[in-house]
mmCIF file of N, CA, C and O in Angstrom:
data_model
loop_
_atom_site.group_PDB
_atom_site.id
_atom_site.type_symbol
_atom_site.label_atom_id
_atom_site.label_comp_id
_atom_site.label_asym_id
_atom_site.label_seq_id
_atom_site.Cartn_x
_atom_site.Cartn_y
_atom_site.Cartn_z
ATOM 1 N N UNK Q 1 -1.172 81.345 75.447
ATOM 2 C CA UNK Q 1 -1.997 81.764 74.338
ATOM 3 C C UNK Q 1 -3.440 81.957 74.828
ATOM 4 O O UNK Q 1 -3.976 81.112 75.502
ATOM 5 N N UNK Q 2 -4.062 83.076 74.463
ATOM 6 C CA UNK Q 2 -5.430 83.345 74.898
ATOM 7 C C UNK Q 2 -6.426 82.577 74.034
ATOM 8 O O UNK Q 2 -6.096 82.096 72.967
ATOM 9 N N UNK Q 3 -7.645 82.526 74.513
ATOM 10 C CA UNK Q 3 -8.718 81.852 73.765
ATOM 11 C C UNK Q 3 -8.936 82.555 72.408
ATOM 12 O O UNK Q 3 -9.141 81.886 71.405
ATOM 13 N N UNK Q 4 -8.891 83.888 72.406
ATOM 14 C CA UNK Q 4 -9.083 84.621 71.155
ATOM 15 C C UNK Q 4 -7.998 84.281 70.142
ATOM 16 O O UNK Q 4 -8.267 84.127 68.949
ATOM 17 N N UNK Q 5 -6.768 84.172 70.607
ATOM 18 C CA UNK Q 5 -5.670 83.825 69.701
ATOM 19 C C UNK Q 5 -5.850 82.410 69.176
ATOM 20 O O UNK Q 5 -5.653 82.157 67.982
ATOM 21 N N UNK Q 6 -6.258 81.475 70.013
ATOM 22 C CA UNK Q 6 -6.491 80.105 69.599
ATOM 23 C C UNK Q 6 -7.587 80.040 68.552
ATOM 24 O O UNK Q 6 -7.461 79.376 67.540
ATOM 25 N N UNK Q 7 -8.709 80.757 68.802
ATOM 26 C CA UNK Q 7 -9.827 80.802 67.858
ATOM 27 C C UNK Q 7 -9.384 81.375 66.525
ATOM 28 O O UNK Q 7 -9.737 80.867 65.473
ATOM 29 N N UNK Q 8 -8.613 82.445 66.541
ATOM 30 C CA UNK Q 8 -8.197 83.126 65.322
ATOM 31 C C UNK Q 8 -7.236 82.251 64.509
ATOM 32 O O UNK Q 8 -7.188 82.359 63.287
ATOM 33 N N UNK Q 9 -6.460 81.432 65.187
ATOM 34 C CA UNK Q 9 -5.464 80.610 64.481
ATOM 35 C C UNK Q 9 -5.982 79.226 64.132
ATOM 36 O O UNK Q 9 -5.288 78.454 63.457
ATOM 37 N N UNK Q 10 -7.232 78.891 64.507
ATOM 38 C CA UNK Q 10 -7.805 77.597 64.201
ATOM 39 C C UNK Q 10 -8.005 77.470 62.695
ATOM 40 O O UNK Q 10 -8.132 78.470 61.986
ATOM 41 N N UNK Q 11 -8.013 76.264 62.198
ATOM 42 C CA UNK Q 11 -8.237 75.998 60.782
ATOM 43 C C UNK Q 11 -9.464 75.098 60.637
ATOM 44 O O UNK Q 11 -9.607 74.101 61.371
ATOM 45 N N UNK Q 12 -10.327 75.458 59.716
ATOM 46 C CA UNK Q 12 -11.537 74.683 59.452
ATOM 47 C C UNK Q 12 -11.649 74.440 57.971
ATOM 48 O O UNK Q 12 -11.253 75.274 57.132
ATOM 49 N N UNK Q 13 -12.219 73.301 57.585
ATOM 50 C CA UNK Q 13 -12.392 72.953 56.177
ATOM 51 C C UNK Q 13 -13.660 73.601 55.639
ATOM 52 O O UNK Q 13 -14.532 74.027 56.409
ATOM 53 N N UNK Q 14 -13.789 73.607 54.322
ATOM 54 C CA UNK Q 14 -15.024 74.108 53.722
ATOM 55 C C UNK Q 14 -16.217 73.218 54.116
ATOM 56 O O UNK Q 14 -17.313 73.731 54.283
ATOM 57 N N UNK Q 15 -15.974 71.938 54.254
ATOM 58 C CA UNK Q 15 -17.046 71.038 54.663
ATOM 59 C C UNK Q 15 -17.528 71.353 56.073
ATOM 60 O O UNK Q 15 -18.719 71.332 56.339
ATOM 61 N N UNK Q 16 -16.598 71.688 56.968
ATOM 62 C CA UNK Q 16 -16.982 72.074 58.314
ATOM 63 C C UNK Q 16 -17.792 73.358 58.296
ATOM 64 O O UNK Q 16 -18.793 73.473 58.991
ATOM 65 N N UNK Q 17 -17.355 74.308 57.508
ATOM 66 C CA UNK Q 17 -18.086 75.580 57.404
ATOM 67 C C UNK Q 17 -19.482 75.340 56.851
ATOM 68 O O UNK Q 17 -20.457 75.907 57.355
ATOM 69 N N UNK Q 18 -19.595 74.489 55.860
ATOM 70 C CA UNK Q 18 -20.904 74.156 55.281
ATOM 71 C C UNK Q 18 -21.832 73.509 56.298
ATOM 72 O O UNK Q 18 -22.993 73.867 56.414
ATOM 73 N N UNK Q 19 -21.317 72.550 57.045
ATOM 74 C CA UNK Q 19 -22.123 71.872 58.056
ATOM 75 C C UNK Q 19 -22.511 72.810 59.206
ATOM 76 O O UNK Q 19 -23.654 72.773 59.688
ATOM 77 N N UNK Q 20 -21.593 73.652 59.626
ATOM 78 C CA UNK Q 20 -21.890 74.629 60.690
ATOM 79 C C UNK Q 20 -22.941 75.625 60.213
ATOM 80 O O UNK Q 20 -23.821 76.026 60.946
ATOM 81 N N UNK Q 21 -22.857 76.019 58.934
ATOM 82 C CA UNK Q 21 -23.864 76.939 58.394
ATOM 83 C C UNK Q 21 -25.224 76.257 58.317
ATOM 84 O O UNK Q 21 -26.254 76.905 58.587
ATOM 85 N N UNK Q 22 -25.253 74.981 57.991
ATOM 86 C CA UNK Q 22 -26.510 74.235 57.939
ATOM 87 C C UNK Q 22 -27.144 74.204 59.320
ATOM 88 O O UNK Q 22 -28.332 74.442 59.468
ATOM 89 N N UNK Q 23 -26.342 73.927 60.345
ATOM 90 C CA UNK Q 23 -26.826 73.917 61.734
ATOM 91 C C UNK Q 23 -27.295 75.301 62.160
ATOM 92 O O UNK Q 23 -28.335 75.453 62.820
ATOM 93 N N UNK Q 24 -26.513 76.317 61.790
ATOM 94 C CA UNK Q 24 -26.855 77.690 62.157
ATOM 95 C C UNK Q 24 -28.187 78.092 61.533
ATOM 96 O O UNK Q 24 -29.028 78.701 62.198
ATOM 97 N N UNK Q 25 -28.391 77.762 60.281
ATOM 98 C CA UNK Q 25 -29.641 78.099 59.597
ATOM 99 C C UNK Q 25 -30.831 77.359 60.214
ATOM 100 O O UNK Q 25 -31.938 77.910 60.303
ATOM 101 N N UNK Q 26 -30.618 76.134 60.646
ATOM 102 C CA UNK Q 26 -31.678 75.379 61.293
ATOM 103 C C UNK Q 26 -32.101 76.070 62.618
ATOM 104 O O UNK Q 26 -33.259 76.042 62.996
ATOM 105 N N UNK Q 27 -31.112 76.665 63.282
ATOM 106 C CA UNK Q 27 -31.396 77.364 64.547
ATOM 107 C C UNK Q 27 -31.901 78.807 64.343
ATOM 108 O O UNK Q 27 -32.379 79.427 65.278
ATOM 109 N N UNK Q 28 -31.816 79.298 63.106
ATOM 110 C CA UNK Q 28 -32.249 80.655 62.767
ATOM 111 C C UNK Q 28 -33.216 80.599 61.581
ATOM 112 O O UNK Q 28 -32.796 80.791 60.427
ATOM 113 N N UNK Q 29 -34.503 80.327 61.851
ATOM 114 C CA UNK Q 29 -35.493 80.193 60.770
ATOM 115 C C UNK Q 29 -35.491 81.432 59.866
ATOM 116 O O UNK Q 29 -35.347 82.558 60.310
ATOM 117 N N UNK Q 30 -35.660 81.157 58.588
ATOM 118 C CA UNK Q 30 -35.702 82.236 57.603
ATOM 119 C C UNK Q 30 -34.370 82.445 56.911
ATOM 120 O O UNK Q 30 -34.305 83.156 55.916
ATOM 121 N N UNK Q 31 -33.312 81.863 57.422
ATOM 122 C CA UNK Q 31 -31.971 81.987 56.812
ATOM 123 C C UNK Q 31 -31.659 80.729 56.010
ATOM 124 O O UNK Q 31 -32.045 79.613 56.428
ATOM 125 N N UNK Q 32 -30.941 80.920 54.906
ATOM 126 C CA UNK Q 32 -30.553 79.771 54.063
ATOM 127 C C UNK Q 32 -29.088 79.950 53.610
ATOM 128 O O UNK Q 32 -28.614 81.052 53.394
ATOM 129 N N UNK Q 33 -28.439 78.794 53.428
ATOM 130 C CA UNK Q 33 -27.090 78.809 52.853
ATOM 131 C C UNK Q 33 -27.204 79.132 51.378
ATOM 132 O O UNK Q 33 -28.190 78.816 50.722
ATOM 133 N N UNK Q 34 -26.168 79.762 50.833
ATOM 134 C CA UNK Q 34 -26.181 80.109 49.409
ATOM 135 C C UNK Q 34 -26.352 78.892 48.521
ATOM 136 O O UNK Q 34 -27.031 78.963 47.499
ATOM 137 N N UNK Q 35 -25.798 77.773 48.925
ATOM 138 C CA UNK Q 35 -25.884 76.567 48.118
ATOM 139 C C UNK Q 35 -27.280 75.944 48.140
ATOM 140 O O UNK Q 35 -27.567 75.083 47.331
ATOM 141 N N UNK Q 36 -28.141 76.393 49.049
ATOM 142 C CA UNK Q 36 -29.515 75.869 49.123
ATOM 143 C C UNK Q 36 -30.519 76.757 48.424
ATOM 144 O O UNK Q 36 -31.706 76.466 48.438
ATOM 145 N N UNK Q 37 -30.057 77.852 47.833
ATOM 146 C CA UNK Q 37 -30.940 78.802 47.144
ATOM 147 C C UNK Q 37 -30.828 78.600 45.663
ATOM 148 O O UNK Q 37 -29.728 78.619 45.100
ATOM 149 N N UNK Q 38 -31.965 78.389 45.027
ATOM 150 C CA UNK Q 38 -31.983 78.079 43.611
ATOM 151 C C UNK Q 38 -31.544 79.240 42.713
ATOM 152 O O UNK Q 38 -30.740 79.085 41.830
ATOM 153 N N UNK Q 39 -32.082 80.433 42.924
ATOM 154 C CA UNK Q 39 -31.781 81.582 42.078
ATOM 155 C C UNK Q 39 -31.203 82.726 42.915
ATOM 156 O O UNK Q 39 -31.939 83.618 43.329
ATOM 157 N N UNK Q 40 -29.915 82.720 43.142
ATOM 158 C CA UNK Q 40 -29.305 83.763 43.955
ATOM 159 C C UNK Q 40 -29.275 85.117 43.275
ATOM 160 O O UNK Q 40 -29.199 86.142 43.935
ATOM 161 N N UNK Q 41 -29.386 85.164 41.949
ATOM 162 C CA UNK Q 41 -29.412 86.453 41.259
ATOM 163 C C UNK Q 41 -30.602 87.271 41.692
ATOM 164 O O UNK Q 41 -30.533 88.509 41.714
ATOM 165 N N UNK Q 42 -31.705 86.650 42.071
ATOM 166 C CA UNK Q 42 -32.916 87.368 42.505
ATOM 167 C C UNK Q 42 -32.700 88.100 43.835
ATOM 168 O O UNK Q 42 -33.503 88.973 44.170
ATOM 169 N N UNK Q 43 -31.620 87.793 44.549
ATOM 170 C CA UNK Q 43 -31.355 88.428 45.841
ATOM 171 C C UNK Q 43 -30.662 89.764 45.677
ATOM 172 O O UNK Q 43 -30.513 90.511 46.644
ATOM 173 N N UNK Q 44 -30.215 90.084 44.476
ATOM 174 C CA UNK Q 44 -29.457 91.313 44.216
ATOM 175 C C UNK Q 44 -30.249 92.249 43.305
ATOM 176 O O UNK Q 44 -31.010 91.811 42.439
ATOM 177 N N UNK Q 45 -30.077 93.534 43.527
ATOM 178 C CA UNK Q 45 -30.764 94.546 42.712
ATOM 179 C C UNK Q 45 -30.284 94.476 41.257
ATOM 180 O O UNK Q 45 -29.127 94.193 40.984
ATOM 181 N N UNK Q 46 -31.228 94.763 40.358
ATOM 182 C CA UNK Q 46 -30.893 94.879 38.947
ATOM 183 C C UNK Q 46 -30.729 96.364 38.628
ATOM 184 O O UNK Q 46 -31.028 97.239 39.453
ATOM 185 N N UNK Q 47 -30.214 96.642 37.452
ATOM 186 C CA UNK Q 47 -30.001 98.030 37.033
ATOM 187 C C UNK Q 47 -31.322 98.814 37.091
ATOM 188 O O UNK Q 47 -31.350 99.934 37.544
ATOM 189 N N UNK Q 48 -32.411 98.201 36.669
ATOM 190 C CA UNK Q 48 -33.722 98.848 36.672
ATOM 191 C C UNK Q 48 -34.189 99.188 38.089
ATOM 192 O O UNK Q 48 -35.014 100.126 38.257
ATOM 193 N N UNK Q 49 -33.700 98.492 39.103
ATOM 194 C CA UNK Q 49 -34.110 98.731 40.486
ATOM 195 C C UNK Q 49 -33.261 99.823 41.155
ATOM 196 O O UNK Q 49 -33.554 100.230 42.287
ATOM 197 N N UNK Q 50 -32.224 100.309 40.484
ATOM 198 C CA UNK Q 50 -31.411 101.380 41.034
ATOM 199 C C UNK Q 50 -32.183 102.672 41.021
ATOM 200 O O UNK Q 50 -33.010 102.896 40.141
ATOM 201 N N UNK Q 51 -31.899 103.563 41.961
ATOM 202 C CA UNK Q 51 -32.555 104.881 41.930
ATOM 203 C C UNK Q 51 -32.207 105.603 40.636
ATOM 204 O O UNK Q 51 -31.097 105.415 40.081
ATOM 205 N N UNK Q 52 -33.122 106.423 40.128
ATOM 206 C CA UNK Q 52 -32.901 107.159 38.864
ATOM 207 C C UNK Q 52 -31.610 107.967 38.926
ATOM 208 O O UNK Q 52 -30.879 108.012 37.932
ATOM 209 N N UNK Q 53 -31.325 108.559 40.028
ATOM 210 C CA UNK Q 53 -30.108 109.366 40.168
ATOM 211 C C UNK Q 53 -28.847 108.524 39.893
ATOM 212 O O UNK Q 53 -27.922 108.940 39.194
ATOM 213 N N UNK Q 54 -28.825 107.314 40.453
ATOM 214 C CA UNK Q 54 -27.678 106.439 40.240
ATOM 215 C C UNK Q 54 -27.606 105.960 38.797
ATOM 216 O O UNK Q 54 -26.514 105.864 38.199
ATOM 217 N N UNK Q 55 -28.739 105.651 38.194
ATOM 218 C CA UNK Q 55 -28.748 105.248 36.809
ATOM 219 C C UNK Q 55 -28.192 106.372 35.922
ATOM 220 O O UNK Q 55 -27.391 106.099 35.006
ATOM 221 N N UNK Q 56 -28.601 107.603 36.192
ATOM 222 C CA UNK Q 56 -28.113 108.738 35.389
ATOM 223 C C UNK Q 56 -26.586 108.897 35.512
ATOM 224 O O UNK Q 56 -25.923 109.181 34.536
ATOM 225 N N UNK Q 57 -26.064 108.626 36.703
ATOM 226 C CA UNK Q 57 -24.610 108.760 36.860
ATOM 227 C C UNK Q 57 -23.868 107.686 36.054
ATOM 228 O O UNK Q 57 -22.772 107.914 35.560
ATOM 229 N N UNK Q 58 -24.482 106.508 35.883
ATOM 230 C CA UNK Q 58 -23.870 105.456 35.097
ATOM 231 C C UNK Q 58 -24.015 105.715 33.593
ATOM 232 O O UNK Q 58 -23.191 105.220 32.827
ATOM 233 N N UNK Q 59 -25.033 106.452 33.203
ATOM 234 C CA UNK Q 59 -25.234 106.734 31.775
ATOM 235 C C UNK Q 59 -24.041 107.444 31.147
ATOM 236 O O UNK Q 59 -23.712 107.185 30.004
ATOM 237 N N UNK Q 60 -23.363 108.260 31.897
ATOM 238 C CA UNK Q 60 -22.176 108.942 31.376
ATOM 239 C C UNK Q 60 -20.996 108.001 31.159
ATOM 240 O O UNK Q 60 -20.023 108.363 30.488
ATOM 241 N N UNK Q 61 -21.085 106.800 31.719
ATOM 242 C CA UNK Q 61 -19.962 105.844 31.643
ATOM 243 C C UNK Q 61 -20.304 104.556 30.910
ATOM 244 O O UNK Q 61 -19.615 103.564 31.043
ATOM 245 N N UNK Q 62 -21.412 104.542 30.178
ATOM 246 C CA UNK Q 62 -21.765 103.329 29.421
ATOM 247 C C UNK Q 62 -23.067 102.674 29.861
ATOM 248 O O UNK Q 62 -23.409 101.616 29.366
ATOM 249 N N UNK Q 63 -23.737 103.264 30.820
ATOM 250 C CA UNK Q 63 -25.043 102.762 31.223
ATOM 251 C C UNK Q 63 -25.049 101.415 31.888
ATOM 252 O O UNK Q 63 -24.130 101.070 32.642
ATOM 253 N N UNK Q 64 -26.044 100.618 31.567
ATOM 254 C CA UNK Q 64 -26.241 99.333 32.220
ATOM 255 C C UNK Q 64 -25.064 98.378 32.001
ATOM 256 O O UNK Q 64 -24.674 97.648 32.912
ATOM 257 N N UNK Q 65 -24.500 98.387 30.798
ATOM 258 C CA UNK Q 65 -23.361 97.488 30.525
ATOM 259 C C UNK Q 65 -22.175 97.817 31.444
ATOM 260 O O UNK Q 65 -21.526 96.907 31.962
ATOM 261 N N UNK Q 66 -21.907 99.099 31.614
ATOM 262 C CA UNK Q 66 -20.809 99.502 32.515
ATOM 263 C C UNK Q 66 -21.113 99.112 33.942
ATOM 264 O O UNK Q 66 -20.233 98.640 34.679
ATOM 265 N N UNK Q 67 -22.377 99.335 34.361
ATOM 266 C CA UNK Q 67 -22.752 98.976 35.722
ATOM 267 C C UNK Q 67 -22.606 97.472 35.973
ATOM 268 O O UNK Q 67 -22.118 97.042 37.013
ATOM 269 N N UNK Q 68 -23.009 96.666 34.983
ATOM 270 C CA UNK Q 68 -22.899 95.203 35.125
ATOM 271 C C UNK Q 68 -21.444 94.758 35.282
ATOM 272 O O UNK Q 68 -21.142 93.821 35.997
ATOM 273 N N UNK Q 69 -20.542 95.458 34.605
ATOM 274 C CA UNK Q 69 -19.138 95.083 34.655
ATOM 275 C C UNK Q 69 -18.409 95.687 35.860
ATOM 276 O O UNK Q 69 -17.588 95.015 36.479
ATOM 277 N N UNK Q 70 -18.719 96.933 36.199
ATOM 278 C CA UNK Q 70 -17.931 97.620 37.220
ATOM 279 C C UNK Q 70 -18.714 98.019 38.462
ATOM 280 O O UNK Q 70 -18.110 98.396 39.473
ATOM 281 N N UNK Q 71 -20.021 97.984 38.411
ATOM 282 C CA UNK Q 71 -20.834 98.456 39.534
ATOM 283 C C UNK Q 71 -20.924 97.459 40.665
ATOM 284 O O UNK Q 71 -20.575 96.287 40.547
ATOM 285 N N UNK Q 72 -21.404 97.952 41.771
ATOM 286 C CA UNK Q 72 -21.657 97.141 42.953
ATOM 287 C C UNK Q 72 -23.142 96.783 42.953
ATOM 288 O O UNK Q 72 -23.986 97.669 42.907
ATOM 289 N N UNK Q 73 -23.445 95.524 43.027
ATOM 290 C CA UNK Q 73 -24.823 95.076 43.020
ATOM 291 C C UNK Q 73 -25.276 94.856 44.459
ATOM 292 O O UNK Q 73 -24.957 93.828 45.058
ATOM 293 N N UNK Q 74 -26.037 95.812 44.991
ATOM 294 C CA UNK Q 74 -26.467 95.699 46.386
ATOM 295 C C UNK Q 74 -27.403 94.503 46.606
ATOM 296 O O UNK Q 74 -28.244 94.208 45.743
ATOM 297 N N UNK Q 75 -27.280 93.865 47.723
ATOM 298 C CA UNK Q 75 -28.154 92.753 48.092
ATOM 299 C C UNK Q 75 -29.464 93.320 48.645
ATOM 300 O O UNK Q 75 -29.456 94.286 49.403
ATOM 301 N N UNK Q 76 -30.562 92.693 48.301
ATOM 302 C CA UNK Q 76 -31.893 93.143 48.743
ATOM 303 C C UNK Q 76 -32.255 92.631 50.140
ATOM 304 O O UNK Q 76 -33.165 93.136 50.758
ATOM 305 N N UNK Q 77 -31.570 91.597 50.581
ATOM 306 C CA UNK Q 77 -31.915 90.955 51.850
ATOM 307 C C UNK Q 77 -30.695 90.943 52.789
ATOM 308 O O UNK Q 77 -29.566 90.981 52.315
ATOM 309 N N UNK Q 78 -30.909 90.830 54.084
ATOM 310 C CA UNK Q 78 -29.794 90.706 55.010
ATOM 311 C C UNK Q 78 -28.993 89.436 54.672
ATOM 312 O O UNK Q 78 -29.542 88.421 54.230
ATOM 313 N N UNK Q 79 -27.663 89.515 54.830
ATOM 314 C CA UNK Q 79 -26.806 88.389 54.545
ATOM 315 C C UNK Q 79 -25.597 88.408 55.449
ATOM 316 O O UNK Q 79 -25.359 89.425 56.136
ATOM 317 N N UNK Q 80 -24.853 87.355 55.452
ATOM 318 C CA UNK Q 80 -23.640 87.272 56.282
ATOM 319 C C UNK Q 80 -22.892 85.992 55.961
ATOM 320 O O UNK Q 80 -23.152 85.329 54.946
ATOM 321 N N UNK Q 81 -21.982 85.657 56.849
ATOM 322 C CA UNK Q 81 -21.106 84.530 56.651
ATOM 323 C C UNK Q 81 -20.991 83.710 57.927
ATOM 324 O O UNK Q 81 -20.861 84.283 59.015
ATOM 325 N N UNK Q 82 -21.072 82.397 57.797
ATOM 326 C CA UNK Q 82 -20.856 81.496 58.937
ATOM 327 C C UNK Q 82 -19.485 80.888 58.776
ATOM 328 O O UNK Q 82 -19.168 80.308 57.751
ATOM 329 N N UNK Q 83 -18.672 81.053 59.794
ATOM 330 C CA UNK Q 83 -17.287 80.508 59.741
ATOM 331 C C UNK Q 83 -17.317 79.033 60.062
ATOM 332 O O UNK Q 83 -18.310 78.501 60.553
ATOM 333 N N UNK Q 84 -16.186 78.399 59.861
ATOM 334 C CA UNK Q 84 -16.030 76.990 60.210
ATOM 335 C C UNK Q 84 -16.216 76.744 61.686
ATOM 336 O O UNK Q 84 -16.490 75.623 62.123
ATOM 337 N N UNK Q 85 -16.056 77.795 62.493
ATOM 338 C CA UNK Q 85 -16.266 77.678 63.935
ATOM 339 C C UNK Q 85 -17.751 77.808 64.288
ATOM 340 O O UNK Q 85 -18.121 77.661 65.446
ATOM 341 N N UNK Q 86 -18.587 78.143 63.282
ATOM 342 C CA UNK Q 86 -20.023 78.262 63.508
ATOM 343 C C UNK Q 86 -20.470 79.640 63.951
ATOM 344 O O UNK Q 86 -21.605 79.823 64.378
ATOM 345 N N UNK Q 87 -19.611 80.636 63.815
ATOM 346 C CA UNK Q 87 -19.941 81.993 64.230
ATOM 347 C C UNK Q 87 -20.401 82.823 63.028
ATOM 348 O O UNK Q 87 -19.865 82.691 61.939
ATOM 349 N N UNK Q 88 -21.411 83.689 63.260
ATOM 350 C CA UNK Q 88 -21.945 84.551 62.207
ATOM 351 C C UNK Q 88 -21.128 85.841 62.139
ATOM 352 O O UNK Q 88 -20.795 86.457 63.142
ATOM 353 N N UNK Q 89 -20.824 86.243 60.912
ATOM 354 C CA UNK Q 89 -20.124 87.516 60.650
ATOM 355 C C UNK Q 89 -20.901 88.275 59.598
ATOM 356 O O UNK Q 89 -21.311 87.732 58.574
ATOM 357 N N UNK Q 90 -21.099 89.559 59.802
ATOM 358 C CA UNK Q 90 -21.810 90.392 58.828
ATOM 359 C C UNK Q 90 -20.892 90.705 57.633
ATOM 360 O O UNK Q 90 -21.327 90.789 56.505
ATOM 361 N N UNK Q 91 -19.596 90.890 57.895
ATOM 362 C CA UNK Q 91 -18.642 91.294 56.873
ATOM 363 C C UNK Q 91 -17.631 90.183 56.628
ATOM 364 O O UNK Q 91 -17.055 89.650 57.594
ATOM 365 N N UNK Q 92 -17.386 89.858 55.373
ATOM 366 C CA UNK Q 92 -16.460 88.780 55.038
ATOM 367 C C UNK Q 92 -15.051 89.047 55.554
ATOM 368 O O UNK Q 92 -14.315 88.124 55.888
ATOM 369 N N UNK Q 93 -14.688 90.299 55.653
ATOM 370 C CA UNK Q 93 -13.353 90.647 56.121
ATOM 371 C C UNK Q 93 -13.155 90.400 57.614
ATOM 372 O O UNK Q 93 -12.034 90.393 58.098
ATOM 373 N N UNK Q 94 -14.236 90.157 58.342
ATOM 374 C CA UNK Q 94 -14.152 89.864 59.771
ATOM 375 C C UNK Q 94 -13.936 88.385 60.080
ATOM 376 O O UNK Q 94 -13.591 88.044 61.183
ATOM 377 N N UNK Q 95 -14.172 87.531 59.083
ATOM 378 C CA UNK Q 95 -13.992 86.087 59.292
ATOM 379 C C UNK Q 95 -12.520 85.772 59.458
ATOM 380 O O UNK Q 95 -11.700 86.204 58.641
ATOM 381 N N UNK Q 96 -12.136 85.086 60.539
ATOM 382 C CA UNK Q 96 -10.715 84.751 60.721
ATOM 383 C C UNK Q 96 -10.124 84.027 59.519
ATOM 384 O O UNK Q 96 -10.798 83.291 58.826
ATOM 385 N N UNK Q 97 -8.891 84.248 59.298
ATOM 386 C CA UNK Q 97 -8.166 83.866 58.095
ATOM 387 C C UNK Q 97 -8.319 82.422 57.620
ATOM 388 O O UNK Q 97 -8.564 82.169 56.460
ATOM 389 N N UNK Q 98 -8.204 81.456 58.501
ATOM 390 C CA UNK Q 98 -8.233 80.045 58.057
ATOM 391 C C UNK Q 98 -9.533 79.335 58.483
ATOM 392 O O UNK Q 98 -9.581 78.117 58.536
ATOM 393 N N UNK Q 99 -10.561 80.097 58.734
ATOM 394 C CA UNK Q 99 -11.814 79.484 59.181
ATOM 395 C C UNK Q 99 -12.682 78.945 58.064
ATOM 396 O O UNK Q 99 -13.582 78.147 58.321
ATOM 397 N N UNK Q 100 -12.457 79.368 56.826
ATOM 398 C CA UNK Q 100 -13.374 79.056 55.721
ATOM 399 C C UNK Q 100 -14.752 79.579 56.086
ATOM 400 O O UNK Q 100 -14.979 79.999 57.217
ATOM 401 N N UNK Q 101 -15.667 79.584 55.132
ATOM 402 C CA UNK Q 101 -16.963 80.200 55.418
ATOM 403 C C UNK Q 101 -18.023 79.737 54.442
ATOM 404 O O UNK Q 101 -17.709 79.145 53.406
ATOM 405 N N UNK Q 102 -19.263 80.040 54.809
ATOM 406 C CA UNK Q 102 -20.406 79.760 53.948
ATOM 407 C C UNK Q 102 -21.280 81.013 54.037
ATOM 408 O O UNK Q 102 -21.581 81.469 55.126
ATOM 409 N N UNK Q 103 -21.683 81.522 52.878
ATOM 410 C CA UNK Q 103 -22.558 82.697 52.856
ATOM 411 C C UNK Q 103 -23.991 82.271 53.148
ATOM 412 O O UNK Q 103 -24.435 81.221 52.658
ATOM 413 N N UNK Q 104 -24.697 83.110 53.948
ATOM 414 C CA UNK Q 104 -26.093 82.840 54.267
ATOM 415 C C UNK Q 104 -26.909 84.087 53.981
ATOM 416 O O UNK Q 104 -26.405 85.220 54.040
ATOM 417 N N UNK Q 105 -28.192 83.881 53.650
ATOM 418 C CA UNK Q 105 -29.107 84.964 53.344
ATOM 419 C C UNK Q 105 -30.404 84.779 54.133
ATOM 420 O O UNK Q 105 -30.871 83.661 54.287
ATOM 421 N N UNK Q 106 -30.983 85.909 54.554
ATOM 422 C CA UNK Q 106 -32.309 85.864 55.185
ATOM 423 C C UNK Q 106 -33.310 85.919 54.054
ATOM 424 O O UNK Q 106 -33.520 86.975 53.463
ATOM 425 N N UNK Q 107 -33.934 84.784 53.765
ATOM 426 C CA UNK Q 107 -34.850 84.690 52.633
ATOM 427 C C UNK Q 107 -36.295 84.538 53.023
ATOM 428 O O UNK Q 107 -37.152 84.527 52.156
ATOM 429 N N UNK Q 108 -36.578 84.387 54.292
ATOM 430 C CA UNK Q 108 -37.968 84.163 54.697
ATOM 431 C C UNK Q 108 -38.252 84.781 56.036
ATOM 432 O O UNK Q 108 -37.354 85.195 56.770
ATOM 433 N N UNK Q 109 -39.535 84.818 56.344
ATOM 434 C CA UNK Q 109 -39.949 85.331 57.638
ATOM 435 C C UNK Q 109 -39.621 84.319 58.728
ATOM 436 O O UNK Q 109 -39.530 83.114 58.466
ATOM 437 N N UNK Q 110 -39.471 84.806 59.905
ATOM 438 C CA UNK Q 110 -39.179 83.921 61.047
ATOM 439 C C UNK Q 110 -40.341 82.962 61.235
ATOM 440 O O UNK Q 110 -41.475 83.366 61.322
ATOM 441 N N UNK Q 111 -40.027 81.673 61.312
ATOM 442 C CA UNK Q 111 -41.083 80.664 61.466
ATOM 443 C C UNK Q 111 -41.490 80.535 62.907
ATOM 444 O O UNK Q 111 -40.820 80.878 63.810
#
């Protein structure tokens, strides 16, 4: 079995992922775990922050209410996921299956 196969088949708990994310954030100033951020809603665009063109396209389908229910709310800041193995992934679909994960956001300038 190769190292890549062993890594992909490893299993990590949510607690391990949380602790690894805490360590990762400590080593990467300006990044925070989602559980350490008080108001995560502020990290995502609101309907009013969408470009006028996009707002107009939603108007034909119910406007802001439709967007809130069916739209994609883009994140304003860089974000990613720390796996239980302590590795950073930009896309949630790249995290190995049983690694568990913790979402992290870049919320501040590099210290």
